[in-house]
C-alpha positions as MATLAB code, in Angstrom:
seq = 'XXXXXXXXXXXXXXXXXXXXXXXXXXXXXXXXXXXXXXXXXXXXXXXXXXXXXXXXXXXXXXXXXXXXXXXXXXXXXXXXXXXXXXXXXXXXXXXXXXXXXXXXXXXXXXXXXXXXXXXXXXXXXXXXXXXXXXXXXXXXXXXXXXXXXXXXXXXXXXXXXXXXXXXXXXXXXXXXXXXXXXXXXXXXXXXXXXXXXXXXXXXXXXXXXXXXXXXXXXXXXXXXXXXXXXXXXXXXXXXXXXXXXXXXXXXXXXXXXXXXXXXXXXXXXXXXXXXXXXXXXXXXXXXXXXXXXXXXXXXXXXXXXXXXXXXXXXXXXXXXXXXXXXXXXXXXXXXXXXXXXXXXXXXXXXXXXXXXXXXXXXXXXXXXXXXXXXXXXXXXXXXXXXXXXXXXXXXXXXXXXXXXXXXXXXXXXXXXXXXXXXXXXXXXXXXXXXXXXXXXXXXXXXXXXXXXXXXXXXXXXXXXXXXXXXXXXXXXXXXXXXXXX';
ca = [
     -16.659   -7.663   10.932;
     -14.627   -4.494   10.520;
     -12.294   -4.240    7.536;
      -9.072   -2.493    8.588;
      -6.658   -1.326    5.881;
      -3.129    0.135    5.924;
      -2.362    3.791    5.196;
       1.273    4.807    4.927;
       0.357    8.368    3.892;
      -2.664   10.608    3.349;
      -3.263    9.415   -0.213;
      -3.309    5.784    0.885;
      -5.678    6.697    3.702;
      -8.067    8.192    1.168;
      -7.903    5.079   -1.021;
      -8.363    2.764    1.957;
     -11.573    4.557    2.868;
     -12.914    4.983   -0.665;
     -12.225    1.369   -1.695;
     -14.172   -0.111    1.189;
     -12.279   -0.083    4.489;
     -14.302    0.552    7.632;
     -11.138    1.741    9.352;
      -7.515    2.441    8.507;
      -4.348    2.434   10.546;
      -1.566    4.972   10.247;
       1.798    5.610   11.859;
       3.285    8.842   13.119;
       6.902    9.761   12.438;
       9.429    8.218   14.874;
       6.910    6.056   16.736;
       5.873    3.432   14.196;
       7.347    0.059   13.248;
       7.269    1.168    9.604;
       9.744    4.050    9.669;
      10.279    3.696    5.907;
       6.588    4.277    5.267;
       5.792    7.923    4.588;
       3.847    8.103    7.854;
       2.226   11.319    9.056;
       3.801   14.545   10.193;
       3.724   18.362   10.075;
       0.221   19.711    9.340;
      -1.212   16.608    7.678;
      -3.730   16.332   10.503;
      -5.766   18.937    8.590;
      -6.060   16.637    5.578;
      -6.840   13.672    7.829;
      -9.607   15.663    9.525;
     -11.049   16.515    6.109;
     -11.009   12.838    5.118;
     -12.828   11.850    8.280;
     -15.527   14.412    7.401;
     -15.632   13.157    3.803;
     -16.032    9.550    4.999;
     -18.261    9.771    8.099;
     -18.265    6.689   10.274;
     -14.798    5.541    9.198;
     -12.361    4.945   12.057;
      -8.700    5.950   12.351;
      -6.240    3.805   14.292;
      -2.720    5.041   15.096;
       0.206    2.652   15.516;
       2.558    3.687   18.315;
       3.981    0.183   18.388;
       7.744    0.534   18.732;
       9.587   -0.626   21.845;
      10.255    2.660   23.630;
      13.615    3.659   25.076;
      13.747    6.411   27.703;
      14.603    9.056   25.121;
      11.629    8.003   22.980;
       9.290    8.245   25.960;
      10.564   11.784   26.508;
       9.998   12.641   22.862;
       6.500   11.149   22.980;
       5.665   13.353   25.972;
       7.038   16.408   24.202;
       4.888   15.747   21.105;
       1.617   14.836   22.808;
      -0.005   18.159   21.896;
       0.851   17.523   18.241;
      -0.767   14.071   18.314;
      -3.932   15.581   19.762;
      -4.544   17.387   16.482;
      -5.230   14.064   14.722;
      -8.773   12.590   14.951;
      -7.472    9.306   16.377;
     -10.060    6.735   17.485;
      -7.618    4.121   18.817;
      -3.918    3.617   19.525;
      -2.136    0.362   18.680;
       0.617   -0.235   21.246;
       2.867   -3.017   22.479;
       4.874   -1.156   25.152;
       2.874   -0.982   28.373;
       4.960    1.988   29.525;
       3.002    4.371   27.304;
      -0.443    3.089   28.344;
      -0.938    5.521   31.269;
       0.381    8.373   29.111;
      -2.223    7.674   26.446;
      -5.010    7.107   28.952;
      -4.298   10.474   30.571;
      -3.937   12.495   27.372;
      -6.452   10.699   25.119;
      -9.295    9.634   27.414;
     -11.694    9.101   24.496;
      -9.299    7.006   22.381;
      -9.384    3.228   22.658;
      -6.348    1.060   23.367;
      -5.574   -1.796   20.985;
      -2.822   -4.258   21.822;
      -0.335   -4.642   18.972;
       0.395   -8.042   17.483;
       3.983   -7.336   18.568;
       2.925   -8.263   22.093;
       2.329  -11.846   20.890;
      -0.892  -12.232   22.872;
      -2.119  -15.770   22.225;
      -4.007  -17.059   25.270;
      -7.149  -16.232   27.240;
      -5.352  -15.368   30.492;
      -3.193  -12.771   28.727;
      -6.299  -11.302   27.100;
      -7.994  -11.035   30.508;
      -4.929   -9.246   31.876;
      -4.827   -6.730   29.031;
      -8.543   -6.100   29.460;
      -7.917   -5.233   33.103;
      -5.344   -2.658   31.972;
      -7.895   -0.861   29.817;
      -7.438   -2.454   26.392;
     -10.627   -2.848   24.366;
      -9.064   -4.865   21.542;
      -6.276   -7.385   21.094;
      -4.546   -7.805   17.751;
      -3.792  -11.489   18.062;
      -0.261  -12.790   17.784;
      -0.011  -14.306   14.333;
       0.944  -17.640   15.869;
      -2.575  -18.153   17.257;
      -4.693  -20.766   15.487;
      -8.325  -20.201   14.600;
      -9.449  -22.698   17.247;
      -7.401  -20.876   19.895;
      -8.950  -17.563   18.848;
     -12.427  -19.070   19.248;
     -11.536  -20.289   22.748;
     -10.243  -16.818   23.680;
     -13.413  -15.141   22.402;
     -15.548  -17.568   24.401;
     -13.506  -16.847   27.544;
     -13.479  -13.045   27.105;
     -16.508  -12.247   24.906;
     -16.417   -8.491   25.531;
     -12.843   -8.132   24.243;
     -12.610   -7.261   20.541;
     -10.380   -9.584   18.525;
      -8.454   -8.297   15.524;
      -6.544  -10.629   13.206;
      -4.274  -10.174   10.221;
      -5.854  -11.714    7.142;
      -3.629  -10.583    4.273;
      -0.076   -9.549    3.494;
       3.546  -10.168    4.348;
       4.609  -12.065    7.459;
       7.850  -12.447    9.381;
       9.568  -15.694   10.287;
       9.617  -14.602   13.919;
       7.181  -14.265   16.784;
       4.780  -11.639   15.424;
       7.658   -9.709   13.921;
       9.769   -9.615   17.089;
      12.928  -10.394   15.184;
      16.523   -9.448   15.990;
      17.945  -10.619   12.678;
      17.948   -7.214   11.005;
      19.657   -5.575   13.977;
      22.249   -8.353   14.138;
      23.156   -8.441   10.442;
      22.569   -4.859    9.428;
      22.519   -2.738   12.571;
      18.890   -1.765   11.915;
      16.450   -2.685   14.665;
      13.034   -3.965   13.651;
      11.787   -2.985   17.085;
      12.540    0.643   16.311;
      10.933    0.559   12.891;
      14.071    0.082   10.778;
      13.677   -3.555    9.665;
      15.787   -4.206    6.551;
      13.922   -7.454    5.782;
      17.093   -9.542    5.996;
      14.953  -12.688    6.073;
      14.073  -11.969    2.430;
      17.571  -11.404    1.065;
      18.940  -13.831   -1.523;
      21.658  -15.925    0.053;
      24.347  -18.259   -1.241;
      25.369  -21.261    0.838;
      29.117  -21.325    0.291;
      29.710  -24.898    1.332;
      27.500  -27.944    0.804;
      29.823  -30.776    1.831;
      29.002  -32.321    5.192;
      26.321  -29.653    5.586;
      24.969  -30.871    8.935;
      28.380  -31.110   10.540;
      29.408  -27.771    9.081;
      26.250  -26.057   10.289;
      26.765  -27.421   13.775;
      30.410  -26.378   13.751;
      29.651  -22.724   13.080;
      31.970  -22.657   10.050;
      29.117  -22.301    7.547;
      28.453  -18.795    6.235;
      25.881  -17.076    4.031;
      26.564  -14.467    1.367;
      23.753  -12.271    0.045;
      23.795  -11.627   -3.712;
      23.946   -7.836   -3.514;
      26.546   -7.881   -0.727;
      29.329  -10.083   -2.174;
      31.919   -8.932    0.361;
      29.801   -9.615    3.449;
      29.659  -13.017    5.120;
      27.047  -13.963    7.706;
      27.736  -16.862   10.094;
      25.165  -19.639   10.424;
      24.849  -22.055   13.300;
      22.501  -25.049   13.285;
      21.285  -26.131   16.675;
      18.878  -28.863   17.672;
      15.900  -27.052   16.150;
      16.251  -26.103   12.473;
      15.636  -22.442   11.568;
      15.318  -21.322    7.928;
      16.753  -17.899    7.069;
      14.230  -17.374    4.319;
      11.144  -15.324    3.543;
       7.710  -16.505    4.598;
       4.828  -16.815    2.177;
       2.165  -14.102    2.155;
      -0.961  -14.543    4.250;
      -4.308  -14.720    2.446;
      -7.556  -15.599    4.235;
     -10.074  -14.224    1.747;
     -11.563  -17.689    1.205;
     -12.037  -18.231    4.944;
     -13.927  -15.175    6.178;
     -16.872  -17.283    7.363;
     -14.528  -19.328    9.589;
     -13.020  -16.132   11.012;
     -16.485  -14.766   11.774;
     -17.530  -18.022   13.420;
     -14.435  -17.877   15.627;
     -15.546  -14.477   16.883;
     -13.088  -12.222   15.052;
     -14.238   -8.590   15.122;
     -11.731   -6.934   12.788;
      -9.880   -8.154    9.690;
      -6.514   -6.463    9.231;
      -4.640   -6.062    5.953;
      -0.871   -5.626    6.232;
       0.962   -3.077    4.091;
       1.629    0.506    5.173;
       4.690    0.451    2.893;
       2.744   -0.939   -0.052;
       1.483    1.122   -3.008;
      -1.822    2.903   -3.543;
      -2.631    0.184   -6.098;
      -2.090   -2.528   -3.473;
      -4.158   -0.752   -0.831;
      -7.022   -0.102   -3.268;
      -7.271   -3.542   -4.869;
      -6.704   -5.624   -1.745;
      -9.145   -3.520    0.281;
     -11.708   -3.732   -2.515;
     -11.369   -7.521   -2.787;
     -11.967   -8.066    0.932;
     -14.830   -5.542    0.916;
     -16.616   -7.506   -1.802;
     -15.943  -10.805   -0.040;
     -17.396   -9.416    3.185;
     -20.410   -8.121    1.264;
     -21.014  -11.694    0.069;
     -20.811  -12.919    3.653;
     -23.326  -10.249    4.703;
     -25.713  -11.063    1.836;
     -25.160   -7.771   -0.001;
     -23.584   -9.389   -3.086;
     -23.662  -12.781   -4.730;
     -20.515  -14.847   -5.022;
     -20.555  -14.468   -8.804;
     -20.797  -10.671   -8.494;
     -17.858  -10.526   -6.105;
     -15.622  -13.081   -7.830;
     -14.069  -10.741  -10.447;
     -13.003   -8.345   -7.688;
     -11.638  -11.151   -5.509;
      -9.690  -12.552   -8.458;
      -7.912   -9.190   -8.728;
      -5.832  -10.202   -5.672;
      -3.645  -12.047   -8.142;
      -3.071   -8.905  -10.232;
      -1.168   -7.338   -7.335;
       2.426   -8.443   -6.751;
       2.638  -10.930   -3.914;
       4.504  -13.996   -2.755;
       2.758  -17.378   -2.845;
      -0.205  -17.378   -0.481;
      -0.685  -19.361    2.719;
      -3.178  -19.599    5.585;
      -0.220  -19.581    7.993;
      -1.050  -20.637   11.577;
      -4.831  -20.523   11.306;
      -5.475  -24.137   10.305;
      -2.167  -25.994   10.157;
       1.032  -24.961   11.957;
       3.129  -26.518    9.182;
       1.730  -24.013    6.671;
       3.482  -21.202    8.516;
       6.853  -22.870    8.048;
       6.604  -22.884    4.255;
       8.948  -20.324    2.748;
       9.202  -18.394   -0.498;
      11.605  -16.035   -2.215;
      11.008  -12.753   -4.019;
       7.573  -11.582   -5.171;
       5.219  -12.825   -7.845;
       4.816  -10.892  -11.036;
       1.877   -8.719  -12.057;
       0.486   -8.112  -15.553;
      -0.295   -4.493  -14.622;
       1.410   -1.443  -13.254;
      -0.275    1.637  -11.831;
      -0.245    4.359  -14.471;
      -2.084    7.266  -12.831;
      -4.500    8.490  -10.207;
      -7.605   10.455  -11.181;
      -8.425   13.567   -9.174;
     -11.322   16.000   -9.104;
     -13.351   17.078  -12.131;
     -12.350   20.569  -13.261;
     -14.898   23.351  -13.040;
     -16.354   24.825  -16.216;
     -14.271   27.956  -15.611;
     -11.071   25.910  -15.354;
     -11.925   23.983  -18.525;
     -12.683   27.208  -20.383;
      -9.333   28.649  -19.351;
      -7.427   25.624  -20.675;
      -9.415   25.601  -23.939;
      -8.718   29.325  -24.271;
      -4.982   28.679  -23.947;
      -5.238   26.034  -26.652;
      -7.132   28.376  -28.945;
      -4.681   31.232  -28.384;
      -1.754   28.910  -29.054;
      -3.390   27.739  -32.295;
      -3.990   31.320  -33.457;
      -0.475   32.393  -32.538;
       1.128   29.527  -34.399;
      -1.083   30.114  -37.440;
      -0.165   33.795  -37.540;
       3.548   32.959  -37.272;
       3.262   30.260  -39.945;
       1.303   32.452  -42.355;
       4.022   35.082  -42.079;
       6.718   32.698  -43.339;
       7.909   32.369  -46.919;
       7.367   29.024  -48.661;
      10.936   27.858  -47.964;
      10.644   28.746  -44.276;
       7.280   26.974  -44.095;
       8.884   23.811  -45.485;
      11.671   24.041  -42.900;
       9.075   24.588  -40.144;
       7.073   21.550  -41.293;
      10.246   19.467  -41.207;
      11.034   20.589  -37.647;
       7.518   19.701  -36.483;
       7.905   16.268  -38.041;
      11.333   15.599  -36.524;
      10.776   17.174  -33.089;
       7.099   16.497  -32.318;
       7.534   16.983  -28.548;
       8.493   20.609  -29.174;
       5.447   21.330  -31.322;
       2.599   19.691  -29.440;
      -0.874   20.266  -30.937;
      -3.271   22.591  -29.096;
      -6.406   21.188  -27.491;
      -9.781   21.878  -29.104;
     -13.195   21.654  -27.488;
     -15.016   18.314  -27.788;
     -18.751   18.209  -27.138;
     -19.696   16.261  -24.034;
     -16.099   15.811  -22.843;
     -14.885   16.776  -19.360;
     -11.514   17.376  -17.754;
     -10.150   15.743  -14.599;
      -6.977   16.159  -12.611;
      -4.476   13.399  -13.371;
      -1.354   12.427  -11.418;
       0.845   10.245  -13.596;
       2.872    7.637  -11.712;
       4.364    5.725  -14.631;
       4.792    6.432  -18.320;
       1.610    6.818  -20.376;
       2.013    7.120  -24.152;
       0.267    6.143  -27.362;
       1.277    2.503  -26.892;
      -0.069    2.235  -23.342;
      -2.969   -0.204  -22.933;
      -4.995    1.353  -20.110;
      -7.833    0.229  -17.870;
      -9.988    2.216  -15.457;
     -10.145    0.785  -11.934;
     -12.617    2.056   -9.328;
     -14.320    0.788   -6.169;
     -17.022   -0.822   -8.315;
     -15.269   -1.298  -11.673;
     -12.910   -4.273  -11.891;
     -10.931   -3.010  -14.850;
     -12.615   -1.336  -17.824;
     -10.651   -0.922  -21.050;
      -9.803    2.720  -21.789;
      -8.484    2.978  -25.366;
      -6.405    5.985  -26.376;
      -9.152    7.164  -28.745;
     -11.320    7.994  -25.729;
      -9.067   10.514  -23.997;
      -6.467   13.249  -24.406;
      -3.731   14.183  -21.945;
      -3.499   17.964  -21.657;
      -0.894   20.345  -20.280;
      -3.128   22.747  -18.295;
      -0.445   25.425  -18.302;
      -0.200   25.674  -22.102;
      -3.307   24.002  -23.545;
      -1.154   21.515  -25.482;
      -1.912   17.818  -25.996;
       0.847   15.640  -24.553;
       2.265   12.763  -26.570;
       3.305   11.139  -23.292;
       3.352   11.899  -19.579;
       5.087   10.514  -16.532;
       5.554   11.358  -12.868;
       6.106   15.089  -12.389;
       4.136   16.305  -15.396;
       1.308   18.725  -14.670;
      -1.593   17.077  -16.454;
      -5.357   16.847  -16.858;
      -7.214   14.144  -18.744;
      -9.876   15.187  -21.274;
     -12.452   12.483  -21.970;
     -16.056   11.666  -22.710;
     -15.971    8.843  -20.137;
     -17.338    9.459  -16.643;
     -14.480    9.413  -14.145;
     -14.471    9.974  -10.388;
     -12.012   11.331   -7.879;
     -10.082    8.284   -6.646;
     -10.302    6.214   -9.828;
      -7.061    4.596  -10.952;
      -5.595    4.010  -14.395;
      -3.489    0.904  -14.774;
      -1.488   -0.139  -17.800;
      -0.583   -3.515  -19.192;
       3.074   -4.274  -18.537;
       4.484   -4.913  -22.003;
       7.296   -7.054  -20.561;
       4.969   -9.331  -18.611;
       4.886  -12.972  -19.702;
       2.366  -15.261  -18.054;
       4.083  -18.087  -16.243;
       7.475  -16.374  -16.321;
       8.688  -15.114  -12.948;
      10.304  -11.709  -12.642;
      11.428  -10.786   -9.133;
       9.830   -7.358   -8.770;
      11.272   -6.646   -5.347;
      11.218   -7.819   -1.787;
];
């Protein structure tokens, strides 16, 4: 089975590939249901091409899955030549109006039917096959037994299923709630996730009668002056957030049902999410294929719980009632992503940084030696009181190497770090084993955060694509902190 991971930008695409995905799906600006994801634009096709060369055999799927208005069709036609610069293997679409456009302009690209089309029966699959689709991303409402029946009826149609991530309380995300309450259409990529807001019920007396009367209203916590009407009809509908899907313990059942591709949701999620979730499913698939033992894979699979998520469910696959269970907020995580590791610096680059450190040391020594004793005492006091202004210069350490480092959160002397890689669960990385260096000055940082130009100097072997995570000092096991929707 193919493992298909989300990529909201080029960096996430790289991590999807390097942490075990066989394929990744992206969106292009203006034509994706995740407008708030970074998506791809301008000349990023050059970086995507390079990644495809770096990871031969990996596939690239492009989501053009909005519902197109006339103006958007016109814009699509005007930007076709731009799209052709991306090495796209397949397009994910729901709007049949763009099918002939794609078939004409991308004859070698496959057509995959988006889950937004809510395809859930064998006759619909046969119809889409006749239109030229090679794969159907099943509507999330399809059960595993229904998927098996569809595969038996249309064996040469590839079946893709979501196996992990957020879900909507709506038919495969075809929800009008965001547009109604917030003027932001989910079908155009602007979903505001209104189903996950925190609401107050402002009247509890005679609730059933009130709900049926239309006099009951909701008020969301962060919008105290806005009131949303609620009407209860014959069939109850909960305006709440669904649980998160997780099928990692049921990959054998998915394979038996004939599923060809396992899809992870999350183009708006972090690099940390993409890396750890992709890695967990990769290891689980390797167990299924006999490449790893269950005990070898278990530590990686357990890392699913170190990524923020809502309570897990198997949704519609086994029991329809599971899909109706709701949750609020997101679970906590004991870690936060501290930094991404880049390429190892060349010996020339390392020498240049060490030279800057040496020159800084000599310059400071010359200035200090030229001071009188009273001035030296004042200088020593300033260094003590303003250490960030007088950072120590780096000195050469035998056997140590330098790597690019992109800090994403604060790293300081108190940070408890771990190295995470495609094959390392989480290895402790104490502060004694590394130095954070300003490559422009040759100084040793006391702390770094996002925006600081930095390299890491260490005797440990690191690789491009490794992650550093830090223990969240405010985390308390068993205590829930809502870390976002």
